[in-house]
């Protein structure tokens, strides 16, 4: 059985998600395309690196990512750091001949995103694979939606409405983690979560051509936190804590026009009390409609125009063994998959692409296109006008 040695940079929340995915992939997908071996984990904080090594079962740990790049035994690099570190690590890894899976958004600036896409294109000539972790398009229900669209079951797409709503930053006492600092994150809600639904919208309805947007920052300053770990609002800092300015967006709302003539809207915020991982997609076509909500990720709602008048309406399909990779997860629809299984499916797609020698559907070029849509959203908010997405 082929083995691939893994080096992982960034031992926080997403580092844990990648470890779960590497470990579980051969347990679900057997025979696995290759078995990942957890070789080295890197975190700039020595105590976190040490702890992560033991907790996750890596053979070694380090505090300088160059040690991973310079290790000839490492085949695959996972990048789970804050956004501004994506480009230097990814480019160095690709140039060293390592396959790269990088968390989203691809980078903290458009220039970095382009440099990463260029490096990935060069590396691809030598069979090196790049992947940006836009995992939500791999939810089996979203895959089913894509199948209905491709088969023509809902006709031509007229409109797609997407939201990504969370609540973890709605409290002004939630600390100023790196996600609220432009020089590290590049953007706020836009890069962090709107990017996911931009990816899904383009996956289902094709490239976005033009946008008009409104961008808001509701909470202008937040308490400064000790250390770089992002606590995602789980710990609050009191009124006495020193506060610093937030220089990124809390909420983005925009209308979109697709190249194929469809239209739509995207709304994203992390300040929506009561909404948690509320990714909704509603798509209307000439022959039917599709609706999805990640908070019920094992379900897809569909309505077909051809149904008789007296029984036309949304019906719910529960995803299971008949759907995307459902034959290897759990046996009965309704047993349900969650975030861990979803990241495992994503990891399978990454490892399979490496062993079979092709670029996955969320390669760096695709991540760079999402970034260009984000850039148009920001330009539009500034100039209060429709903006074209750069081709
Ligand atoms: C925080 O908003 C976050 O962890 C995002 O960074 C992820 O991309 C999203 O999947 C869950 O929420």
Tab-separated table of C-alpha atoms and ligand atoms in Angstrom:
chain	number	residue	atom	x	y	z
A	1	UNK	CA	0.000	0.000	0.000
A	2	UNK	CA	1.385	3.413	-1.022
A	3	UNK	CA	2.103	5.776	1.883
A	4	UNK	CA	2.324	9.566	1.849
A	5	UNK	CA	4.183	11.439	4.577
A	6	UNK	CA	2.308	14.473	5.847
A	7	UNK	CA	3.699	17.743	7.206
A	8	UNK	CA	1.032	19.989	8.752
A	9	UNK	CA	1.536	23.686	9.534
A	10	UNK	CA	-0.781	25.308	12.110
A	11	UNK	CA	-2.056	23.186	14.988
A	12	UNK	CA	-5.283	25.085	15.748
A	13	UNK	CA	-8.895	24.354	14.881
A	14	UNK	CA	-8.286	23.623	11.190
A	15	UNK	CA	-5.156	21.614	11.985
A	16	UNK	CA	-7.372	19.340	14.073
A	17	UNK	CA	-9.844	19.050	11.175
A	18	UNK	CA	-7.071	17.989	8.762
A	19	UNK	CA	-5.735	15.422	11.246
A	20	UNK	CA	-9.212	13.906	11.692
A	21	UNK	CA	-9.512	13.729	7.903
A	22	UNK	CA	-6.093	12.133	7.317
A	23	UNK	CA	-6.692	9.593	10.083
A	24	UNK	CA	-10.230	8.673	9.092
A	25	UNK	CA	-9.787	8.632	5.318
A	26	UNK	CA	-8.505	5.004	5.060
A	27	UNK	CA	-11.102	3.914	7.644
A	28	UNK	CA	-13.920	4.988	5.312
A	29	UNK	CA	-12.238	4.693	1.916
A	30	UNK	CA	-10.743	1.236	1.634
A	31	UNK	CA	-8.635	0.313	-0.196
A	32	UNK	CA	-7.356	3.864	0.194
A	33	UNK	CA	-5.561	5.496	-2.749
A	34	UNK	CA	-2.637	5.939	-0.306
A	35	UNK	CA	-2.304	5.856	3.459
A	36	UNK	CA	-1.336	9.214	5.009
A	37	UNK	CA	1.408	9.011	7.641
A	38	UNK	CA	1.398	11.858	10.186
A	39	UNK	CA	5.087	12.790	10.109
A	40	UNK	CA	5.665	16.362	11.339
A	41	UNK	CA	3.422	19.038	12.837
A	42	UNK	CA	4.538	22.651	13.008
A	43	UNK	CA	3.258	25.494	15.155
A	44	UNK	CA	5.110	28.723	15.964
A	45	UNK	CA	4.149	28.257	19.629
A	46	UNK	CA	6.516	25.520	20.999
A	47	UNK	CA	4.114	24.257	23.684
A	48	UNK	CA	1.271	23.946	21.141
A	49	UNK	CA	3.564	22.110	18.688
A	50	UNK	CA	4.661	19.636	21.387
A	51	UNK	CA	1.140	19.059	22.637
A	52	UNK	CA	-0.210	18.610	19.093
A	53	UNK	CA	2.463	16.018	18.322
A	54	UNK	CA	1.313	13.817	21.221
A	55	UNK	CA	-2.372	14.540	20.918
A	56	UNK	CA	-2.621	13.914	17.183
A	57	UNK	CA	0.035	11.204	16.919
A	58	UNK	CA	2.691	12.873	14.765
A	59	UNK	CA	6.237	11.428	14.742
A	60	UNK	CA	7.856	14.842	15.220
A	61	UNK	CA	7.102	18.513	15.726
A	62	UNK	CA	8.800	21.813	14.889
A	63	UNK	CA	8.241	25.552	15.188
A	64	UNK	CA	9.650	26.630	11.809
A	65	UNK	CA	7.708	25.574	8.700
A	66	UNK	CA	10.933	25.574	6.650
A	67	UNK	CA	11.828	22.327	8.460
A	68	UNK	CA	8.819	20.696	6.776
A	69	UNK	CA	9.664	22.121	3.340
A	70	UNK	CA	13.317	21.024	3.689
A	71	UNK	CA	12.435	17.478	4.750
A	72	UNK	CA	12.819	15.324	1.609
A	73	UNK	CA	10.678	12.603	3.180
A	74	UNK	CA	7.564	14.781	3.342
A	75	UNK	CA	5.245	14.322	0.354
A	76	UNK	CA	2.205	16.377	1.340
A	77	UNK	CA	1.835	19.720	3.143
A	78	UNK	CA	-1.347	20.879	4.906
A	79	UNK	CA	-1.521	24.640	5.480
A	80	UNK	CA	-3.795	25.552	8.387
A	81	UNK	CA	-2.223	28.864	9.407
A	82	UNK	CA	-3.683	32.374	9.400
A	83	UNK	CA	-4.181	33.614	5.859
A	84	UNK	CA	-1.090	35.812	5.416
A	85	UNK	CA	1.194	32.777	5.847
A	86	UNK	CA	-0.504	30.742	3.087
A	87	UNK	CA	1.468	32.166	0.143
A	88	UNK	CA	5.057	31.805	1.418
A	89	UNK	CA	4.460	28.282	2.722
A	90	UNK	CA	2.465	27.065	-0.292
A	91	UNK	CA	4.862	28.485	-2.874
A	92	UNK	CA	7.927	27.064	-1.084
A	93	UNK	CA	6.220	23.668	-0.728
A	94	UNK	CA	5.151	23.512	-4.386
A	95	UNK	CA	8.645	24.510	-5.526
A	96	UNK	CA	10.065	21.753	-3.307
A	97	UNK	CA	7.841	19.258	-5.154
A	98	UNK	CA	5.289	18.710	-2.374
A	99	UNK	CA	1.539	18.396	-2.896
A	100	UNK	CA	-0.336	21.139	-1.024
A	101	UNK	CA	-3.765	21.385	0.585
A	102	UNK	CA	-4.280	24.929	1.836
A	103	UNK	CA	-7.135	26.285	3.943
A	104	UNK	CA	-9.311	29.027	2.517
A	105	UNK	CA	-9.313	31.810	1.538
A	106	UNK	CA	-6.358	31.082	-0.694
A	107	UNK	CA	-4.422	34.142	0.526
A	108	UNK	CA	-4.672	37.496	2.296
A	109	UNK	CA	-4.015	39.578	-0.850
A	110	UNK	CA	-4.944	39.231	-4.506
A	111	UNK	CA	-1.254	39.406	-5.491
A	112	UNK	CA	-0.434	36.489	-3.181
A	113	UNK	CA	-3.381	34.514	-4.572
A	114	UNK	CA	-2.074	35.052	-8.116
A	115	UNK	CA	1.452	34.057	-7.117
A	116	UNK	CA	0.056	30.864	-5.574
A	117	UNK	CA	-2.018	30.043	-8.665
A	118	UNK	CA	1.057	30.660	-10.870
A	119	UNK	CA	3.255	28.452	-8.666
A	120	UNK	CA	0.598	25.720	-8.727
A	121	UNK	CA	0.387	25.894	-12.533
A	122	UNK	CA	4.168	25.486	-12.797
A	123	UNK	CA	4.205	22.619	-10.271
A	124	UNK	CA	1.304	20.898	-12.059
A	125	UNK	CA	3.628	20.364	-15.029
A	126	UNK	CA	5.613	18.022	-12.765
A	127	UNK	CA	2.482	16.260	-11.476
A	128	UNK	CA	2.238	18.238	-8.226
A	129	UNK	CA	-1.299	18.735	-6.913
A	130	UNK	CA	-2.707	21.878	-5.262
A	131	UNK	CA	-6.008	22.124	-3.458
A	132	UNK	CA	-7.843	24.940	-1.677
A	133	UNK	CA	-10.072	23.626	1.108
A	134	UNK	CA	-13.509	24.711	-0.098
A	135	UNK	CA	-15.079	21.606	1.450
A	136	UNK	CA	-18.722	22.654	1.440
A	137	UNK	CA	-19.119	22.010	-2.287
A	138	UNK	CA	-18.392	18.355	-1.377
A	139	UNK	CA	-21.423	17.982	0.910
A	140	UNK	CA	-23.299	15.031	-0.679
A	141	UNK	CA	-26.488	17.123	-0.900
A	142	UNK	CA	-24.617	19.848	-2.825
A	143	UNK	CA	-23.185	17.180	-5.113
A	144	UNK	CA	-26.751	15.959	-5.688
A	145	UNK	CA	-27.868	19.520	-6.473
A	146	UNK	CA	-25.081	19.731	-9.055
A	147	UNK	CA	-26.227	16.412	-10.549
A	148	UNK	CA	-29.824	17.689	-10.896
A	149	UNK	CA	-28.523	20.870	-12.561
A	150	UNK	CA	-26.192	19.014	-14.950
A	151	UNK	CA	-28.952	16.572	-15.904
A	152	UNK	CA	-31.241	19.501	-16.721
A	153	UNK	CA	-33.770	18.468	-14.069
A	154	UNK	CA	-34.332	22.072	-12.952
A	155	UNK	CA	-33.890	23.599	-16.408
A	156	UNK	CA	-31.921	26.798	-16.984
A	157	UNK	CA	-30.814	28.527	-13.820
A	158	UNK	CA	-32.612	31.817	-13.295
A	159	UNK	CA	-31.516	32.798	-9.798
A	160	UNK	CA	-29.342	31.542	-6.968
A	161	UNK	CA	-29.619	33.033	-3.457
A	162	UNK	CA	-26.906	32.172	-0.976
A	163	UNK	CA	-26.316	33.065	2.652
A	164	UNK	CA	-23.589	32.193	5.120
A	165	UNK	CA	-24.626	33.384	8.580
A	166	UNK	CA	-22.838	32.770	11.879
A	167	UNK	CA	-23.082	34.387	15.312
A	168	UNK	CA	-19.699	33.896	16.933
A	169	UNK	CA	-18.530	37.480	16.422
A	170	UNK	CA	-21.815	39.206	17.305
A	171	UNK	CA	-20.689	39.876	20.890
A	172	UNK	CA	-18.498	43.024	21.137
A	173	UNK	CA	-16.523	41.260	23.899
A	174	UNK	CA	-15.380	38.518	21.492
A	175	UNK	CA	-11.659	39.133	21.179
A	176	UNK	CA	-9.723	40.682	18.337
A	177	UNK	CA	-8.241	37.476	16.988
A	178	UNK	CA	-6.255	37.446	13.735
A	179	UNK	CA	-9.574	37.070	11.863
A	180	UNK	CA	-10.322	40.757	12.614
A	181	UNK	CA	-6.941	42.092	11.456
A	182	UNK	CA	-6.547	43.033	7.793
A	183	UNK	CA	-2.773	42.588	7.642
A	184	UNK	CA	-3.173	38.945	8.730
A	185	UNK	CA	-6.578	37.887	7.404
A	186	UNK	CA	-6.810	40.157	4.348
A	187	UNK	CA	-10.563	40.550	4.888
A	188	UNK	CA	-13.140	39.706	7.550
A	189	UNK	CA	-16.365	37.870	6.823
A	190	UNK	CA	-15.756	38.134	3.072
A	191	UNK	CA	-12.662	35.911	2.947
A	192	UNK	CA	-13.600	33.838	5.964
A	193	UNK	CA	-17.090	32.665	5.066
A	194	UNK	CA	-18.589	34.530	2.075
A	195	UNK	CA	-15.791	32.889	0.075
A	196	UNK	CA	-17.362	29.461	0.745
A	197	UNK	CA	-20.711	30.417	-0.767
A	198	UNK	CA	-19.027	32.242	-3.652
A	199	UNK	CA	-17.334	28.913	-4.389
A	200	UNK	CA	-20.618	26.969	-4.171
A	201	UNK	CA	-22.461	29.555	-6.296
A	202	UNK	CA	-19.788	29.332	-9.018
A	203	UNK	CA	-19.712	25.534	-8.761
A	204	UNK	CA	-23.466	25.306	-9.326
A	205	UNK	CA	-24.173	28.261	-11.616
A	206	UNK	CA	-20.859	29.006	-13.357
A	207	UNK	CA	-18.498	31.976	-13.168
A	208	UNK	CA	-19.666	35.237	-11.608
A	209	UNK	CA	-19.087	38.125	-13.999
A	210	UNK	CA	-20.168	41.234	-12.087
A	211	UNK	CA	-21.148	42.284	-8.555
A	212	UNK	CA	-22.629	45.228	-6.684
A	213	UNK	CA	-22.104	45.216	-2.954
A	214	UNK	CA	-22.514	46.746	0.499
A	215	UNK	CA	-19.920	46.039	3.174
A	216	UNK	CA	-20.319	46.904	6.869
A	217	UNK	CA	-18.220	46.793	10.014
A	218	UNK	CA	-20.599	46.819	12.995
A	219	UNK	CA	-18.181	46.403	15.875
A	220	UNK	CA	-15.420	48.952	15.385
A	221	UNK	CA	-13.114	47.786	18.172
A	222	UNK	CA	-12.599	44.590	20.147
A	223	UNK	CA	-10.628	43.517	23.222
A	224	UNK	CA	-7.065	42.500	22.448
A	225	UNK	CA	-6.396	38.826	23.197
A	226	UNK	CA	-3.211	37.246	24.485
A	227	UNK	CA	-1.580	34.832	22.017
A	228	UNK	CA	-2.375	34.119	18.409
A	229	UNK	CA	-4.916	31.295	18.765
A	230	UNK	CA	-8.334	32.101	17.323
A	231	UNK	CA	-10.949	31.234	19.922
A	232	UNK	CA	-13.923	31.844	17.598
A	233	UNK	CA	-15.837	33.795	20.213
A	234	UNK	CA	-15.857	30.976	22.776
A	235	UNK	CA	-14.002	33.131	25.313
A	236	UNK	CA	-15.066	36.719	26.041
A	237	UNK	CA	-12.812	39.409	27.433
A	238	UNK	CA	-14.239	41.837	29.990
A	239	UNK	CA	-14.850	45.560	29.849
A	240	UNK	CA	-11.409	46.328	31.329
A	241	UNK	CA	-9.455	44.629	28.525
A	242	UNK	CA	-7.634	47.072	26.231
A	243	UNK	CA	-9.360	47.395	22.855
A	244	UNK	CA	-8.045	47.866	19.345
A	245	UNK	CA	-9.600	48.852	16.037
A	246	UNK	CA	-11.220	46.255	13.756
A	247	UNK	CA	-10.192	47.025	10.168
A	248	UNK	CA	-12.149	44.306	8.352
A	249	UNK	CA	-15.763	43.718	7.310
A	250	UNK	CA	-18.423	42.153	9.567
A	251	UNK	CA	-21.093	41.816	6.885
A	252	UNK	CA	-21.160	41.656	3.094
A	253	UNK	CA	-24.275	41.717	0.919
A	254	UNK	CA	-24.039	41.624	-2.837
A	255	UNK	CA	-25.957	41.003	-6.014
A	256	UNK	CA	-24.260	38.891	-8.632
A	257	UNK	CA	-24.568	38.379	-12.385
A	258	UNK	CA	-23.237	35.140	-13.833
A	259	UNK	CA	-21.604	34.796	-17.247
A	260	UNK	CA	-24.477	32.529	-18.345
A	261	UNK	CA	-27.101	35.209	-17.672
A	262	UNK	CA	-28.315	33.916	-14.292
A	263	UNK	CA	-28.514	36.381	-11.400
A	264	UNK	CA	-28.357	35.991	-7.648
A	265	UNK	CA	-27.488	37.343	-4.238
A	266	UNK	CA	-24.975	36.494	-1.546
A	267	UNK	CA	-25.167	37.617	2.086
A	268	UNK	CA	-22.640	36.746	4.768
A	269	UNK	CA	-22.141	37.814	8.350
A	270	UNK	CA	-20.657	36.453	11.571
A	271	UNK	CA	-22.949	38.767	13.581
A	272	UNK	CA	-26.301	36.967	13.184
A	273	UNK	CA	-27.502	35.833	16.616
A	274	UNK	CA	-29.145	32.427	16.394
A	275	UNK	CA	-27.404	31.413	13.175
A	276	UNK	CA	-24.458	29.050	13.532
A	277	UNK	CA	-23.211	27.491	10.329
A	278	UNK	CA	-26.198	28.692	8.344
A	279	UNK	CA	-25.142	28.146	4.741
A	280	UNK	CA	-28.243	28.302	2.600
A	281	UNK	CA	-28.510	27.894	-1.145
A	282	UNK	CA	-31.796	28.378	-2.975
A	283	UNK	CA	-31.773	27.994	-6.707
A	284	UNK	CA	-34.656	28.568	-9.086
A	285	UNK	CA	-34.613	27.176	-12.610
A	286	UNK	CA	-37.062	27.132	-15.489
A	287	UNK	CA	-38.151	23.576	-14.552
A	288	UNK	CA	-37.740	23.440	-10.799
A	289	UNK	CA	-36.064	24.633	-7.626
A	290	UNK	CA	-33.447	23.376	-5.174
A	291	UNK	CA	-32.927	24.388	-1.539
A	292	UNK	CA	-30.177	23.464	0.940
A	293	UNK	CA	-29.252	24.463	4.495
A	294	UNK	CA	-25.959	23.222	6.002
A	295	UNK	CA	-27.566	23.111	9.449
A	296	UNK	CA	-29.494	20.174	7.924
A	297	UNK	CA	-26.623	19.055	5.692
A	298	UNK	CA	-27.934	15.551	5.070
A	299	UNK	CA	-31.010	16.871	3.290
A	300	UNK	CA	-31.704	18.389	-0.110
A	301	UNK	CA	-35.049	19.932	-0.995
A	302	UNK	CA	-36.233	19.793	-4.581
A	303	UNK	CA	-39.380	20.898	-6.375
A	304	UNK	CA	-40.145	20.003	-9.986
A	305	UNK	CA	-42.430	22.085	-12.207
A	306	UNK	CA	-43.633	18.924	-14.030
A	307	UNK	CA	-45.340	17.584	-10.897
A	308	UNK	CA	-49.149	17.893	-11.050
A	309	UNK	CA	-50.559	21.173	-9.697
A	310	UNK	CA	-52.226	19.484	-6.738
A	311	UNK	CA	-49.001	17.925	-5.446
A	312	UNK	CA	-46.253	20.264	-6.580
A	313	UNK	CA	-44.005	21.406	-3.750
A	314	UNK	CA	-40.640	20.844	-2.129
A	315	UNK	CA	-39.777	17.275	-1.170
A	316	UNK	CA	-36.850	16.309	1.028
A	317	UNK	CA	-34.224	13.817	-0.092
A	318	UNK	CA	-32.134	12.402	2.780
A	319	UNK	CA	-28.628	11.701	1.517
A	320	UNK	CA	-27.070	8.313	2.201
A	321	UNK	CA	-25.510	5.336	0.399
A	322	UNK	CA	-27.077	6.356	-2.941
A	323	UNK	CA	-25.221	9.669	-2.936
A	324	UNK	CA	-21.704	11.129	-3.187
A	325	UNK	CA	-19.364	8.735	-1.322
A	326	UNK	CA	-22.365	7.651	0.782
A	327	UNK	CA	-21.522	4.002	0.146
A	328	UNK	CA	-18.397	4.346	2.328
A	329	UNK	CA	-19.715	6.533	5.156
A	330	UNK	CA	-22.820	5.179	6.919
A	331	UNK	CA	-25.279	2.570	5.676
A	332	UNK	CA	-28.658	4.188	6.149
A	333	UNK	CA	-29.902	7.641	5.088
A	334	UNK	CA	-30.598	9.540	8.288
A	335	UNK	CA	-27.544	8.108	10.071
A	336	UNK	CA	-26.002	11.332	8.802
A	337	UNK	CA	-22.538	12.670	8.269
A	338	UNK	CA	-21.058	15.740	9.972
A	339	UNK	CA	-18.141	18.126	9.582
A	340	UNK	CA	-15.518	15.420	10.329
A	341	UNK	CA	-16.792	13.110	7.587
A	342	UNK	CA	-17.001	16.063	5.185
A	343	UNK	CA	-13.325	16.961	5.756
A	344	UNK	CA	-12.553	13.230	5.307
A	345	UNK	CA	-14.315	13.187	1.926
A	346	UNK	CA	-12.311	16.274	0.960
A	347	UNK	CA	-9.064	14.570	2.006
A	348	UNK	CA	-9.952	11.499	-0.037
A	349	UNK	CA	-10.466	13.726	-3.093
A	350	UNK	CA	-7.041	15.310	-2.452
A	351	UNK	CA	-5.150	12.038	-1.969
A	352	UNK	CA	-6.911	10.408	-4.928
A	353	UNK	CA	-5.920	13.353	-7.157
A	354	UNK	CA	-2.288	12.877	-6.064
A	355	UNK	CA	-2.203	9.144	-6.744
A	356	UNK	CA	-4.138	9.377	-10.019
A	357	UNK	CA	-2.272	12.482	-11.224
A	358	UNK	CA	-4.908	15.172	-11.856
A	359	UNK	CA	-5.786	18.556	-10.319
A	360	UNK	CA	-8.808	18.493	-7.972
A	361	UNK	CA	-11.884	20.624	-8.699
A	362	UNK	CA	-10.907	23.122	-5.975
A	363	UNK	CA	-7.337	23.677	-7.169
A	364	UNK	CA	-5.470	26.970	-6.627
A	365	UNK	CA	-6.772	28.430	-9.895
A	366	UNK	CA	-10.324	28.004	-8.539
A	367	UNK	CA	-9.302	29.538	-5.188
A	368	UNK	CA	-7.761	32.470	-7.066
A	369	UNK	CA	-11.048	33.018	-8.960
A	370	UNK	CA	-12.990	33.160	-5.656
A	371	UNK	CA	-10.433	35.767	-4.544
A	372	UNK	CA	-11.065	37.823	-7.690
A	373	UNK	CA	-14.804	37.836	-6.905
A	374	UNK	CA	-13.965	39.018	-3.349
A	375	UNK	CA	-11.769	41.750	-4.829
A	376	UNK	CA	-14.663	42.930	-7.028
A	377	UNK	CA	-16.975	42.946	-3.977
A	378	UNK	CA	-14.577	45.235	-2.090
A	379	UNK	CA	-14.064	47.552	-5.100
A	380	UNK	CA	-17.821	47.751	-5.610
A	381	UNK	CA	-18.475	48.665	-1.957
A	382	UNK	CA	-15.865	51.410	-2.172
A	383	UNK	CA	-17.085	52.923	-5.451
A	384	UNK	CA	-20.795	52.146	-4.853
A	385	UNK	CA	-21.066	50.734	-8.387
A	386	UNK	CA	-21.266	47.460	-10.311
A	387	UNK	CA	-17.796	45.958	-10.707
A	388	UNK	CA	-16.551	43.350	-13.166
A	389	UNK	CA	-14.656	40.335	-11.843
A	390	UNK	CA	-11.207	40.355	-13.444
A	391	UNK	CA	-10.782	37.488	-15.886
B	1	LIG	C1	-15.035	30.773	11.232
B	1	LIG	O1	-15.912	31.671	10.660
B	1	LIG	C2	-14.986	29.456	10.460
B	1	LIG	O2	-14.166	28.593	11.180
B	1	LIG	C3	-14.429	29.616	9.043
B	1	LIG	O3	-13.085	30.079	9.052
B	1	LIG	C4	-14.528	28.291	8.304
B	1	LIG	O4	-14.066	28.417	6.984
B	1	LIG	C5	-15.989	27.836	8.307
B	1	LIG	O5	-16.110	26.619	7.625
B	1	LIG	C6	-16.483	27.673	9.725
B	1	LIG	O6	-16.314	28.915	10.399
